[in-house]
PDB file of C-alpha atoms in Angstrom:
ATOM      1  CA  MET C   1      73.218 126.753  25.829  1.00  0.00           C
ATOM      2  CA  ASN C   2      74.180 125.704  22.367  1.00  0.00           C
ATOM      3  CA  LYS C   3      77.853 126.845  22.372  1.00  0.00           C
ATOM      4  CA  LEU C   4      80.703 127.147  24.848  1.00  0.00           C
ATOM      5  CA  GLN C   5      84.045 128.870  24.333  1.00  0.00           C
ATOM      6  CA  PHE C   6      86.960 126.752  25.533  1.00  0.00           C
ATOM      7  CA  THR C   7      90.332 128.396  26.193  1.00  0.00           C
ATOM      8  CA  PHE C   8      93.182 126.023  25.366  1.00  0.00           C
ATOM      9  CA  THR C   9      96.667 126.816  26.706  1.00  0.00           C
ATOM     10  CA  VAL C  10      99.990 124.979  26.567  1.00  0.00           C
ATOM     11  CA  ARG C  11     101.375 124.864  30.125  1.00  0.00           C
ATOM     12  CA  ASN C  12     103.928 123.016  32.206  1.00  0.00           C
ATOM     13  CA  ILE C  13     102.033 121.268  34.983  1.00  0.00           C
ATOM     14  CA  THR C  14     104.060 118.233  36.006  1.00  0.00           C
ATOM     15  CA  ASP C  15     107.637 119.446  35.488  1.00  0.00           C
ATOM     16  CA  VAL C  16     109.611 122.209  33.807  1.00  0.00           C
ATOM     17  CA  LYS C  17     110.410 120.322  30.594  1.00  0.00           C
ATOM     18  CA  THR C  18     106.995 118.843  29.782  1.00  0.00           C
ATOM     19  CA  ASN C  19     104.361 120.811  27.854  1.00  0.00           C
ATOM     20  CA  VAL C  20     100.748 119.854  28.518  1.00  0.00           C
ATOM     21  CA  LEU C  21      97.725 121.058  26.554  1.00  0.00           C
ATOM     22  CA  CYS C  22      95.154 122.352  29.048  1.00  0.00           C
ATOM     23  CA  ILE C  23      91.670 123.841  29.131  1.00  0.00           C
ATOM     24  CA  THR C  24      92.097 126.871  31.389  1.00  0.00           C
ATOM     25  CA  ALA C  25      88.698 128.576  31.034  1.00  0.00           C
ATOM     26  CA  ILE C  26      85.227 128.042  29.631  1.00  0.00           C
ATOM     27  CA  GLY C  27      83.126 130.946  28.352  1.00  0.00           C
ATOM     28  CA  THR C  28      79.418 131.256  27.614  1.00  0.00           C
ATOM     29  CA  LEU C  29      77.471 133.133  24.940  1.00  0.00           C
ATOM     30  CA  ASN C  30      76.605 135.933  27.391  1.00  0.00           C
ATOM     31  CA  ALA C  31      80.335 136.754  27.916  1.00  0.00           C
ATOM     32  CA  GLN C  32      80.722 135.025  31.265  1.00  0.00           C
ATOM     33  CA  VAL C  33      84.053 133.247  31.711  1.00  0.00           C
ATOM     34  CA  TYR C  34      84.634 130.467  34.220  1.00  0.00           C
ATOM     35  CA  ALA C  35      88.026 129.252  35.450  1.00  0.00           C
ATOM     36  CA  VAL C  36      88.848 125.563  35.318  1.00  0.00           C
ATOM     37  CA  PRO C  37      90.623 124.306  38.481  1.00  0.00           C
ATOM     38  CA  ASP C  38      94.247 123.211  38.051  1.00  0.00           C
ATOM     39  CA  GLU C  39      93.528 119.535  38.686  1.00  0.00           C
ATOM     40  CA  TYR C  40      90.939 119.456  35.842  1.00  0.00           C
ATOM     41  CA  GLN C  41      92.941 121.489  33.291  1.00  0.00           C
ATOM     42  CA  PRO C  42      94.853 118.797  31.323  1.00  0.00           C
ATOM     43  CA  VAL C  43      92.890 117.661  28.277  1.00  0.00           C
ATOM     44  CA  THR C  44      93.257 114.048  29.402  1.00  0.00           C
ATOM     45  CA  PHE C  45      90.321 114.749  31.764  1.00  0.00           C
ATOM     46  CA  HIS C  46      88.179 116.017  28.868  1.00  0.00           C
ATOM     47  CA  LYS C  47      87.723 112.873  26.767  1.00  0.00           C
ATOM     48  CA  GLU C  48      84.671 114.153  24.873  1.00  0.00           C
ATOM     49  CA  ILE C  49      86.538 117.314  23.802  1.00  0.00           C
ATOM     50  CA  VAL C  50      89.523 115.281  22.573  1.00  0.00           C
ATOM     51  CA  LYS C  51      87.220 113.386  20.170  1.00  0.00           C
ATOM     52  CA  LEU C  52      86.159 116.578  18.340  1.00  0.00           C
ATOM     53  CA  ALA C  53      87.673 117.806  15.062  1.00  0.00           C
ATOM     54  CA  ALA C  54      88.090 121.300  16.520  1.00  0.00           C
ATOM     55  CA  PHE C  55      90.396 119.879  19.183  1.00  0.00           C
ATOM     56  CA  ASN C  56      92.714 118.390  16.546  1.00  0.00           C
ATOM     57  CA  LYS C  57      92.997 121.801  14.866  1.00  0.00           C
ATOM     58  CA  VAL C  58      93.755 123.459  18.202  1.00  0.00           C
ATOM     59  CA  LYS C  59      96.316 120.800  19.082  1.00  0.00           C
ATOM     60  CA  ASN C  60      98.100 121.319  15.751  1.00  0.00           C
ATOM     61  CA  SER C  61      98.109 125.116  16.100  1.00  0.00           C
ATOM     62  CA  LEU C  62      99.512 125.198  19.656  1.00  0.00           C
ATOM     63  CA  THR C  63     103.186 124.293  19.591  1.00  0.00           C
ATOM     64  CA  ARG C  64     104.951 126.456  22.196  1.00  0.00           C
ATOM     65  CA  ARG C  65     104.423 126.963  25.900  1.00  0.00           C
ATOM     66  CA  HIS C  66     101.988 129.719  26.981  1.00  0.00           C
ATOM     67  CA  GLN C  67     100.268 129.877  23.596  1.00  0.00           C
ATOM     68  CA  THR C  68      96.494 130.236  23.877  1.00  0.00           C
ATOM     69  CA  ARG C  69      93.516 129.616  21.598  1.00  0.00           C
ATOM     70  CA  LYS C  70      89.842 130.311  22.262  1.00  0.00           C
ATOM     71  CA  VAL C  71      87.486 128.055  20.342  1.00  0.00           C
ATOM     72  CA  TRP C  72      83.686 127.942  20.256  1.00  0.00           C
ATOM     73  CA  ILE C  73      82.388 124.385  20.461  1.00  0.00           C
ATOM     74  CA  ASN C  74      78.782 123.306  19.911  1.00  0.00           C
ATOM     75  CA  VAL C  75      77.360 121.602  22.982  1.00  0.00           C
ATOM     76  CA  THR C  76      76.161 118.079  22.235  1.00  0.00           C
ATOM     77  CA  GLU C  77      74.210 115.903  24.661  1.00  0.00           C
ATOM     78  CA  GLU C  78      77.418 114.212  25.832  1.00  0.00           C
ATOM     79  CA  LEU C  79      79.126 117.567  26.444  1.00  0.00           C
ATOM     80  CA  ALA C  80      76.041 118.936  28.203  1.00  0.00           C
ATOM     81  CA  LYS C  81      76.068 115.987  30.633  1.00  0.00           C
ATOM     82  CA  ILE C  82      79.702 116.691  31.532  1.00  0.00           C
ATOM     83  CA  TYR C  83      79.854 120.498  31.541  1.00  0.00           C
ATOM     84  CA  LEU C  84      76.289 121.624  32.383  1.00  0.00           C
ATOM     85  CA  ASP C  85      73.883 120.709  35.160  1.00  0.00           C
ATOM     86  CA  GLU C  86      70.081 120.800  34.877  1.00  0.00           C
ATOM     87  CA  GLY C  87      70.080 124.573  35.566  1.00  0.00           C
ATOM     88  CA  GLU C  88      72.713 125.124  32.842  1.00  0.00           C
ATOM     89  CA  ASN C  89      75.386 126.018  35.407  1.00  0.00           C
ATOM     90  CA  LEU C  90      78.921 125.244  34.287  1.00  0.00           C
ATOM     91  CA  GLN C  91      80.525 122.288  35.995  1.00  0.00           C
ATOM     92  CA  ILE C  92      83.104 119.580  35.444  1.00  0.00           C
ATOM     93  CA  GLY C  93      81.803 116.334  36.821  1.00  0.00           C
ATOM     94  CA  ASP C  94      80.395 117.320  40.233  1.00  0.00           C
ATOM     95  CA  PHE C  95      82.527 120.459  40.614  1.00  0.00           C
ATOM     96  CA  TYR C  96      81.013 123.899  39.847  1.00  0.00           C
ATOM     97  CA  LEU C  97      83.337 126.335  38.073  1.00  0.00           C
ATOM     98  CA  GLU C  98      84.204 129.751  39.500  1.00  0.00           C
ATOM     99  CA  GLU C  99      83.332 132.811  37.427  1.00  0.00           C
ATOM    100  CA  ILE C 100      86.176 135.158  36.473  1.00  0.00           C
ATOM    101  CA  THR C 101      85.201 138.812  36.809  1.00  0.00           C
ATOM    102  CA  ASP C 102      87.332 141.722  35.559  1.00  0.00           C
ATOM    103  CA  LYS C 103      85.018 144.617  36.374  1.00  0.00           C
ATOM    104  CA  PRO C 104      86.675 147.890  37.402  1.00  0.00           C
ATOM    105  CA  GLU C 105      84.274 148.289  40.329  1.00  0.00           C
ATOM    106  CA  ASP C 106      85.678 145.127  41.913  1.00  0.00           C
ATOM    107  CA  LYS C 107      89.254 146.452  41.900  1.00  0.00           C
ATOM    108  CA  PRO C 108      90.337 148.619  44.850  1.00  0.00           C
ATOM    109  CA  GLN C 109      91.538 152.147  44.230  1.00  0.00           C
ATOM    110  CA  THR C 110      95.299 152.523  44.248  1.00  0.00           C
ATOM    111  CA  THR C 111      95.460 156.074  45.638  1.00  0.00           C
ATOM    112  CA  ASN C 112      94.853 156.520  49.341  1.00  0.00           C
ATOM    113  CA  VAL C 113      93.925 159.774  51.036  1.00  0.00           C
ATOM    114  CA  SER C 114      97.447 159.983  52.478  1.00  0.00           C
ATOM    115  CA  GLU C 115      99.010 159.620  49.008  1.00  0.00           C
ATOM    116  CA  GLN C 116      97.041 162.464  47.401  1.00  0.00           C
ATOM    117  CA  PRO C 117      99.069 165.376  48.924  1.00  0.00           C
ATOM    118  CA  LEU C 118     102.275 163.650  47.883  1.00  0.00           C
ATOM    119  CA  ILE C 119     101.005 163.272  44.333  1.00  0.00           C
ATOM    120  CA  LYS C 120     100.055 166.966  44.199  1.00  0.00           C
ATOM    121  CA  MET C 121     103.503 168.003  45.451  1.00  0.00           C
ATOM    122  CA  LEU C 122     105.230 165.850  42.843  1.00  0.00           C
ATOM    123  CA  GLU C 123     103.043 167.284  40.086  1.00  0.00           C
ATOM    124  CA  LYS C 124     103.956 170.838  41.165  1.00  0.00           C
ATOM    125  CA  LEU C 125     107.671 170.017  41.230  1.00  0.00           C
ATOM    126  CA  LEU C 126     107.567 168.389  37.826  1.00  0.00           C
ATOM    127  CA  GLY C 127     105.580 171.304  36.428  1.00  0.00           C
ATOM    128  CA  LYS C 128     108.118 173.875  37.709  1.00  0.00           C
ATOM    129  CA  ASN C 129     111.061 171.914  36.312  1.00  0.00           C
ATOM    130  CA  GLN C 130     109.409 171.710  32.915  1.00  0.00           C
ATOM    131  CA  GLU C 131     108.641 175.452  32.935  1.00  0.00           C
ATOM    132  CA  GLN C 132     112.236 176.335  33.865  1.00  0.00           C
ATOM    133  CA  SER C 133     113.651 174.190  31.098  1.00  0.00           C
ATOM    134  CA  GLU C 134     111.386 175.905  28.573  1.00  0.00           C
ATOM    135  CA  ILE C 135     112.400 179.394  29.775  1.00  0.00           C
ATOM    136  CA  LYS C 136     116.087 178.920  28.911  1.00  0.00           C
ATOM    137  CA  ASN C 137     116.917 180.425  25.566  1.00  0.00           C
ATOM    138  CA  ILE C 138     118.431 178.011  23.093  1.00  0.00           C
ATOM    139  CA  GLY C 139     120.738 180.749  21.761  1.00  0.00           C
ATOM    140  CA  ASN C 140     122.242 181.307  25.214  1.00  0.00           C
ATOM    141  CA  VAL C 141     122.819 177.593  25.632  1.00  0.00           C
ATOM    142  CA  ALA C 142     124.527 177.413  22.236  1.00  0.00           C
ATOM    143  CA  LYS C 143     126.868 180.341  23.103  1.00  0.00           C
ATOM    144  CA  GLN C 144     128.088 178.449  26.149  1.00  0.00           C
ATOM    145  CA  PHE C 145     129.283 175.561  24.004  1.00  0.00           C
ATOM    146  CA  ILE C 146     130.822 177.516  21.103  1.00  0.00           C
ATOM    147  CA  ILE C 147     134.557 178.323  21.279  1.00  0.00           C
ATOM    148  CA  GLU C 148     135.713 181.464  19.516  1.00  0.00           C
ATOM    149  CA  LYS C 149     138.490 181.141  16.956  1.00  0.00           C
ATOM    150  CA  PHE C 150     142.046 181.954  18.011  1.00  0.00           C
ATOM    151  CA  ASN C 151     143.252 184.779  15.797  1.00  0.00           C
ATOM    152  CA  GLY C 152     146.789 185.366  17.150  1.00  0.00           C
ATOM    153  CA  LYS C 153     146.056 188.916  18.372  1.00  0.00           C
ATOM    154  CA  ASN C 154     144.865 187.748  21.760  1.00  0.00           C
ATOM    155  CA  LEU C 155     147.195 185.920  24.106  1.00  0.00           C
ATOM    156  CA  ALA C 156     147.170 182.143  24.054  1.00  0.00           C
ATOM    157  CA  LYS C 157     146.966 181.907  27.852  1.00  0.00           C
ATOM    158  CA  GLN C 158     143.877 184.127  27.923  1.00  0.00           C
ATOM    159  CA  PHE C 159     142.272 182.105  25.127  1.00  0.00           C
ATOM    160  CA  ILE C 160     142.782 178.825  27.019  1.00  0.00           C
ATOM    161  CA  ILE C 161     141.528 180.237  30.327  1.00  0.00           C
ATOM    162  CA  GLU C 162     138.397 181.753  28.837  1.00  0.00           C
TER     163      GLU C 162
END
Protein backbone atom coordinates (compact mmCIF):
# COMPACT_ATOMS: atom_id res chain seq x y z
CA MET A 1 0.00 0.00 0.00
CA ASN A 2 1.37 3.35 -0.94
CA LYS A 3 -1.39 5.59 0.52
CA LEU A 4 -3.77 5.56 3.47
CA GLN A 5 -6.70 7.89 4.11
CA PHE A 6 -6.76 9.18 7.68
CA THR A 7 -9.98 10.66 9.08
CA PHE A 8 -9.22 13.46 11.54
CA THR A 9 -11.99 14.62 13.89
CA VAL A 10 -12.11 17.14 16.74
CA ARG A 11 -13.73 15.40 19.73
CA ASN A 12 -14.09 15.76 23.47
CA ILE A 13 -12.51 12.69 25.03
CA THR A 14 -11.33 13.66 28.50
CA ASP A 15 -13.96 16.21 29.56
CA VAL A 16 -16.72 18.38 28.13
CA LYS A 17 -14.65 21.55 27.71
CA THR A 18 -11.51 20.13 26.10
CA ASN A 19 -11.25 19.59 22.34
CA VAL A 20 -8.86 16.87 21.21
CA LEU A 21 -7.77 16.20 17.63
CA CYS A 22 -8.26 12.49 16.93
CA ILE A 23 -7.77 9.96 14.16
CA THR A 24 -11.11 8.14 14.06
CA ALA A 25 -10.70 5.96 10.95
CA ILE A 26 -8.13 4.82 8.42
CA GLY A 27 -9.09 4.01 4.83
CA THR A 28 -7.29 2.10 2.10
CA LEU A 29 -7.08 2.58 -1.67
CA ASN A 30 -9.64 -0.20 -2.26
CA ALA A 31 -12.33 1.73 -0.28
CA GLN A 32 -12.07 -0.28 2.92
CA VAL A 33 -12.40 1.80 6.09
CA TYR A 34 -11.14 0.68 9.48
CA ALA A 35 -12.19 2.13 12.84
CA VAL A 36 -9.55 3.27 15.29
CA PRO A 37 -10.31 2.23 18.91
CA ASP A 38 -11.10 5.06 21.34
CA GLU A 39 -7.92 4.62 23.36
CA TYR A 40 -5.75 5.06 20.22
CA GLN A 41 -7.67 8.00 18.70
CA PRO A 42 -5.86 11.07 20.11
CA VAL A 43 -3.08 12.22 17.80
CA THR A 44 -0.63 12.11 20.71
CA PHE A 45 -0.42 8.34 20.05
CA HIS A 46 0.45 8.93 16.38
CA LYS A 47 3.85 10.62 16.62
CA GLU A 48 4.87 9.88 13.02
CA ILE A 49 1.66 11.47 11.68
CA VAL A 50 2.19 14.60 13.78
CA LYS A 51 5.58 15.15 12.09
CA LEU A 52 4.02 15.40 8.60
CA ALA A 53 3.21 18.66 6.81
CA ALA A 54 -0.28 17.38 5.96
CA PHE A 55 -1.03 17.08 9.68
CA ASN A 56 -0.21 20.76 10.25
CA LYS A 57 -2.66 21.74 7.49
CA VAL A 58 -5.35 19.52 9.00
CA LYS A 59 -4.70 20.89 12.48
CA ASN A 60 -5.06 24.47 11.21
CA SER A 61 -8.27 23.71 9.30
CA LEU A 62 -10.06 21.95 12.19
CA THR A 63 -11.13 24.52 14.76
CA ARG A 64 -14.53 23.43 16.12
CA ARG A 65 -15.75 20.26 17.76
CA HIS A 66 -17.10 17.49 15.47
CA GLN A 67 -15.40 18.88 12.37
CA THR A 68 -13.89 16.16 10.18
CA ARG A 69 -11.24 16.00 7.46
CA LYS A 70 -10.17 13.02 5.37
CA VAL A 71 -6.60 13.22 4.13
CA TRP A 72 -4.59 10.82 1.97
CA ILE A 73 -1.09 10.30 3.34
CA ASN A 74 1.75 8.51 1.56
CA VAL A 75 2.97 5.52 3.54
CA THR A 76 6.66 5.77 4.38
CA GLU A 77 8.71 2.98 5.94
CA GLU A 78 8.16 4.43 9.42
CA LEU A 79 4.39 4.63 8.89
CA ALA A 80 4.30 1.12 7.41
CA LYS A 81 6.00 -0.28 10.54
CA ILE A 82 3.36 1.33 12.76
CA TYR A 83 0.16 0.91 10.72
CA LEU A 84 0.78 -2.20 8.56
CA ASP A 85 1.93 -5.72 9.36
CA GLU A 86 3.83 -8.00 6.97
CA GLY A 87 0.55 -9.02 5.27
CA GLU A 88 -0.43 -5.34 4.83
CA ASN A 89 -3.23 -5.64 7.40
CA LEU A 90 -4.04 -2.39 9.18
CA GLN A 91 -2.92 -2.22 12.78
CA ILE A 92 -1.83 0.23 15.43
CA GLY A 93 1.08 -1.20 17.33
CA ASP A 94 -0.01 -4.80 18.03
CA PHE A 95 -3.75 -4.12 17.72
CA TYR A 96 -5.58 -5.00 14.47
CA LEU A 97 -8.22 -2.49 13.37
CA GLU A 98 -11.86 -3.45 12.81
CA GLU A 99 -13.33 -2.88 9.35
CA ILE A 100 -16.40 -0.63 9.09
CA THR A 101 -18.99 -2.01 6.69
CA ASP A 102 -22.08 -0.08 5.53
CA LYS A 103 -23.52 -2.59 3.08
CA PRO A 104 -27.32 -2.72 2.81
CA GLU A 105 -27.29 -6.52 2.97
CA ASP A 106 -25.86 -6.36 6.49
CA LYS A 107 -28.73 -4.20 7.79
CA PRO A 108 -31.89 -5.99 8.97
CA GLN A 109 -35.19 -5.21 7.31
CA THR A 110 -37.38 -2.83 9.26
CA THR A 111 -40.76 -4.24 8.20
CA ASN A 112 -41.89 -7.46 9.82
CA VAL A 113 -44.58 -9.77 8.49
CA SER A 114 -46.92 -8.58 11.25
CA GLU A 115 -46.40 -4.92 10.26
CA GLN A 116 -47.28 -5.39 6.58
CA PRO A 117 -51.11 -5.59 7.03
CA LEU A 118 -51.00 -2.49 9.20
CA ILE A 119 -49.04 -0.62 6.55
CA LYS A 120 -51.55 -1.64 3.86
CA MET A 121 -54.47 -0.46 6.00
CA LEU A 122 -52.82 2.90 6.63
CA GLU A 123 -52.11 3.34 2.92
CA LYS A 124 -55.79 2.65 2.10
CA LEU A 125 -56.98 5.13 4.73
CA LEU A 126 -54.62 7.82 3.54
CA GLY A 127 -55.61 7.18 -0.07
CA LYS A 128 -59.35 7.53 0.71
CA ASN A 129 -58.81 10.75 2.65
CA GLN A 130 -56.84 12.24 -0.22
CA GLU A 131 -59.53 11.22 -2.74
CA GLN A 132 -62.31 12.75 -0.62
CA SER A 133 -60.46 16.03 -0.27
CA GLU A 134 -60.01 16.20 -4.04
CA ILE A 135 -63.71 15.50 -4.69
CA LYS A 136 -64.92 18.61 -2.84
CA ASN A 137 -65.60 21.44 -5.21
CA ILE A 138 -63.67 24.60 -4.48
CA GLY A 139 -66.67 26.73 -5.50
CA ASN A 140 -68.87 25.06 -2.88
CA VAL A 141 -66.24 25.62 -0.22
CA ALA A 142 -65.97 29.30 -1.18
CA LYS A 143 -69.78 29.78 -0.96
CA GLN A 144 -69.72 28.56 2.63
CA PHE A 145 -67.34 31.33 3.64
CA ILE A 146 -68.87 34.23 1.68
CA ILE A 147 -71.44 36.43 3.47
CA GLU A 148 -74.08 38.07 1.32
CA LYS A 149 -74.46 41.84 1.55
CA PHE A 150 -77.20 43.26 3.76
CA ASN A 151 -79.48 45.31 1.54
CA GLY A 152 -82.11 46.53 4.04
CA LYS A 153 -85.00 44.66 2.37
CA ASN A 154 -84.42 41.51 4.38
CA LEU A 155 -84.77 41.53 8.14
CA ALA A 156 -81.65 42.06 10.21
CA LYS A 157 -82.45 39.12 12.50
CA GLN A 158 -82.74 36.76 9.54
CA PHE A 159 -79.49 38.07 8.07
CA ILE A 160 -77.60 37.43 11.34
CA ILE A 161 -79.08 33.96 11.81
CA GLU A 162 -78.33 32.82 8.28
